[in-house]
Amino acid sequence: AQSVTQLGSHVSVSEGALVLLRCNYSSSVPPYLFWYVQYPNQGLQLLLKYTTGATLVKGINGFEAEFKKSETSFHLTKPSAHMSDAAEYFCAVSESDTGRRALTFGSGTRLQVQP
Amino acid sequence: DAGVTQSPTHLIKTRGQQVTLRCSPKSGHDTVSWYQQALGQGPQFIFQYYEEEERQRGNFPDRFSGHQFPNYSSELNVNALLLGDSALYLCASSPDSPLGQETQYFGPGTRLLVL
């Protein structure tokens, strides 16, 4: 079984400050890891994903995440927050090598950006 | 290129009724997954369809059923609606791949309210 824990249901930062959203996962097989963003009344948009290879993954809108197997983490960062980054962020995991493709999501982190 | 589309956008039903939600996948995608997102929570996997068959199912009762058509579009049916079925229902599509590493692209969702 796989699971995702997102620490902090709400995170508030000032515009221009570092954004750090935390994600820890549990998986019995090597994971595929994803970050999605959801704006109000919209579906989910992929920010970035890790499948294999380089553990530092760069995504859209200046976001990046690093896969740390020893810490079972996949934290999302952005050096400088913008007002348009205010949204709900979801970390998700799926299993590699098993053929099971369901995404298991965390409960989400709502990011507020203060002017 | 149209992305994933879903209809209707909003729906209001009463307890005990039945509902059908529809999804058209992104062009070139043959796999469709359905997720339920309750208010304030992350999406939960309902099931996935590939080659008109249910390939994987999450922890949802048999009241939830689906179908995939030869053109890869899909329907989600929910019978005997309960108040707790009120949620945003998200459809996601992806191309099939041997190890399931392909990204799932989400539609805007159908918001179902059960009274």
XYZ file of C-alpha atoms in Angstrom:
230
model
C 0.000 0.000 0.000
C 1.132 3.529 -0.650
C 0.391 6.775 1.155
C 1.315 10.451 1.098
C 1.630 12.885 3.979
C 1.699 16.607 3.351
C 2.859 18.502 6.421
C 1.002 21.752 6.848
C -2.491 22.168 5.458
C -1.883 25.920 5.139
C 1.341 27.724 4.325
C 1.626 31.507 4.127
C 4.612 33.318 2.618
C 5.360 36.855 1.556
C 5.732 37.718 -2.097
C 9.352 37.129 -3.085
C 10.020 34.684 -0.240
C 11.030 31.045 -0.538
C 8.217 28.538 -0.947
C 8.670 25.121 0.686
C 5.839 22.580 0.636
C 6.579 19.273 2.320
C 5.659 15.805 1.086
C 6.588 12.421 2.543
C 5.506 9.170 0.966
C 5.271 5.522 1.800
C 5.537 2.888 -0.904
C 6.518 -0.768 -0.963
C 8.013 -0.431 -4.446
C 10.031 2.345 -6.115
C 7.616 5.235 -6.452
C 6.640 7.624 -9.148
C 6.065 11.023 -7.536
C 4.042 13.983 -8.721
C 3.116 17.505 -7.677
C -0.138 18.957 -8.962
C -1.620 22.438 -8.450
C -5.310 23.237 -8.244
C -6.688 26.734 -8.662
C -10.175 27.531 -7.326
C -12.967 25.745 -9.183
C -10.543 24.054 -11.564
C -9.035 20.634 -12.146
C -5.465 19.633 -11.366
C -2.469 20.774 -13.384
C 0.821 18.904 -13.308
C 3.746 20.928 -11.943
C 6.430 18.250 -12.137
C 7.060 14.538 -11.763
C 9.802 12.097 -10.825
C 9.939 8.685 -12.447
C 13.576 7.670 -12.821
C 16.930 9.340 -13.312
C 17.891 12.718 -11.893
C 16.524 13.208 -8.415
C 16.217 16.996 -8.751
C 13.241 17.668 -10.972
C 12.397 21.020 -12.475
C 8.820 21.898 -13.328
C 6.718 24.708 -14.630
C 6.445 28.205 -13.146
C 9.868 27.992 -11.473
C 9.029 25.089 -9.152
C 11.360 22.191 -8.445
C 11.406 19.144 -6.191
C 14.041 16.716 -5.013
C 13.457 12.992 -4.543
C 15.265 11.814 -1.404
C 14.878 8.060 -1.063
C 16.591 7.904 2.351
C 14.105 10.430 3.740
C 11.129 9.207 1.678
C 10.505 12.824 0.779
C 9.659 14.855 -2.301
C 9.446 18.461 -1.100
C 8.393 21.211 -3.506
C 10.303 24.505 -3.585
C 10.322 27.806 -5.423
C 12.961 30.463 -4.717
C 10.640 33.473 -4.973
C 6.881 33.378 -4.476
C 4.549 35.266 -6.766
C 0.986 36.288 -6.030
C -0.184 33.990 -8.827
C 1.231 30.976 -6.925
C -1.635 31.132 -4.423
C -3.461 27.813 -4.881
C -3.860 24.297 -3.456
C -0.931 21.941 -4.008
C -1.168 18.171 -3.994
C 1.607 15.614 -3.801
C 0.820 12.201 -5.293
C 2.494 8.812 -5.588
C 1.993 5.835 -7.832
C 3.741 2.487 -7.990
C 6.337 1.638 -10.566
C 6.848 -1.866 -11.912
C 3.504 -3.227 -10.732
C 1.119 -2.133 -13.449
C -1.040 -0.419 -10.849
C -1.407 3.128 -12.045
C -3.706 4.749 -9.505
C -2.471 8.002 -8.031
C -2.621 8.284 -4.252
C -2.862 11.916 -3.203
C -2.020 13.743 -0.038
C -4.599 15.951 1.634
C -3.163 19.082 0.061
C -1.463 22.291 1.169
C -3.086 25.640 0.581
C -0.464 28.262 -0.244
C -1.224 31.898 0.550
C 1.052 34.635 -0.782
C 0.963 37.921 1.098
C 1.816 41.175 -0.707
C -5.639 20.367 -29.070
C -8.497 20.021 -26.605
C -7.577 18.734 -23.215
C -9.708 16.489 -21.067
C -13.331 17.583 -21.117
C -16.093 16.663 -18.688
C -19.845 17.164 -18.638
C -21.869 18.457 -17.004
C -19.945 21.042 -14.992
C -22.453 21.055 -12.141
C -25.230 18.714 -11.115
C -27.775 18.625 -8.312
C -29.480 15.351 -7.393
C -31.498 14.027 -4.482
C -30.737 11.016 -2.314
C -31.518 7.691 -3.964
C -31.240 8.983 -7.504
C -28.763 7.849 -10.109
C -26.259 10.024 -11.966
C -24.064 9.675 -15.065
C -20.967 11.790 -15.600
C -19.083 11.936 -18.882
C -15.464 12.387 -19.877
C -13.624 12.797 -23.169
C -9.890 12.138 -22.932
C -7.114 14.215 -24.367
C -6.355 13.416 -27.986
C -4.082 10.385 -28.273
C -4.886 9.082 -24.794
C -6.485 5.665 -24.378
C -6.618 5.340 -20.596
C -9.185 7.075 -18.398
C -9.223 7.283 -14.609
C -11.873 8.700 -12.293
C -11.281 10.361 -8.940
C -13.577 11.731 -6.233
C -12.505 14.891 -4.406
C -14.524 15.737 -1.328
C -14.414 19.309 -0.069
C -11.082 20.108 1.545
C -9.512 16.761 0.686
C -7.237 15.280 -1.934
C -8.658 13.269 -4.828
C -9.364 9.585 -4.209
C -9.030 7.001 -6.973
C -12.278 5.348 -8.034
C -11.237 3.229 -11.041
C -9.326 3.185 -14.313
C -10.435 2.017 -17.754
C -8.265 0.746 -20.578
C -9.381 -1.049 -23.732
C -12.987 -0.766 -22.536
C -12.238 -2.811 -19.416
C -11.903 -1.785 -15.786
C -8.209 -2.317 -15.143
C -7.890 -1.152 -11.551
C -10.386 -0.181 -8.856
C -10.096 1.798 -5.665
C -11.967 1.342 -2.418
C -15.419 2.379 -3.622
C -18.679 0.412 -3.385
C -20.359 -1.266 -6.321
C -22.761 1.684 -6.559
C -19.950 3.284 -8.514
C -19.613 1.815 -11.996
C -18.136 2.913 -15.258
C -17.814 2.327 -18.920
C -15.336 3.118 -21.657
C -16.384 3.435 -25.263
C -14.404 2.485 -28.400
C -13.471 6.165 -28.903
C -11.895 6.064 -25.394
C -14.492 8.373 -23.829
C -15.860 7.230 -20.507
C -18.828 7.448 -18.188
C -19.047 7.234 -14.414
C -22.357 6.044 -13.000
C -23.372 6.319 -9.384
C -26.537 4.586 -8.169
C -28.563 5.142 -5.001
C -26.914 8.481 -4.276
C -26.003 9.330 -0.697
C -25.364 12.749 0.803
C -21.727 11.707 1.165
C -21.398 11.356 -2.597
C -21.392 15.147 -2.898
C -17.972 15.972 -4.308
C -15.968 17.114 -7.297
C -15.548 14.200 -9.697
C -12.373 14.402 -11.734
C -11.550 12.523 -14.877
C -7.928 12.030 -15.913
C -6.527 10.620 -19.127
C -3.136 9.282 -20.115
C -1.516 7.252 -22.845
C -0.887 3.673 -21.816
C 2.654 2.675 -20.953
C 4.247 -0.578 -19.752
C 5.246 0.756 -16.341
C 2.552 3.356 -15.792
C 4.912 6.282 -15.678
C 2.869 8.440 -17.987
C 1.343 11.633 -16.636
C -2.365 11.718 -15.938
C -3.979 14.890 -17.279
C -7.049 16.089 -15.421
C -10.248 17.646 -16.630
C -12.011 20.523 -14.845
C -14.340 18.180 -12.995
C -18.059 17.792 -12.400
C -19.331 19.163 -9.121
C -22.121 16.943 -7.776
C -24.372 18.060 -4.960
C -26.696 15.494 -3.407
C -29.597 16.909 -1.389
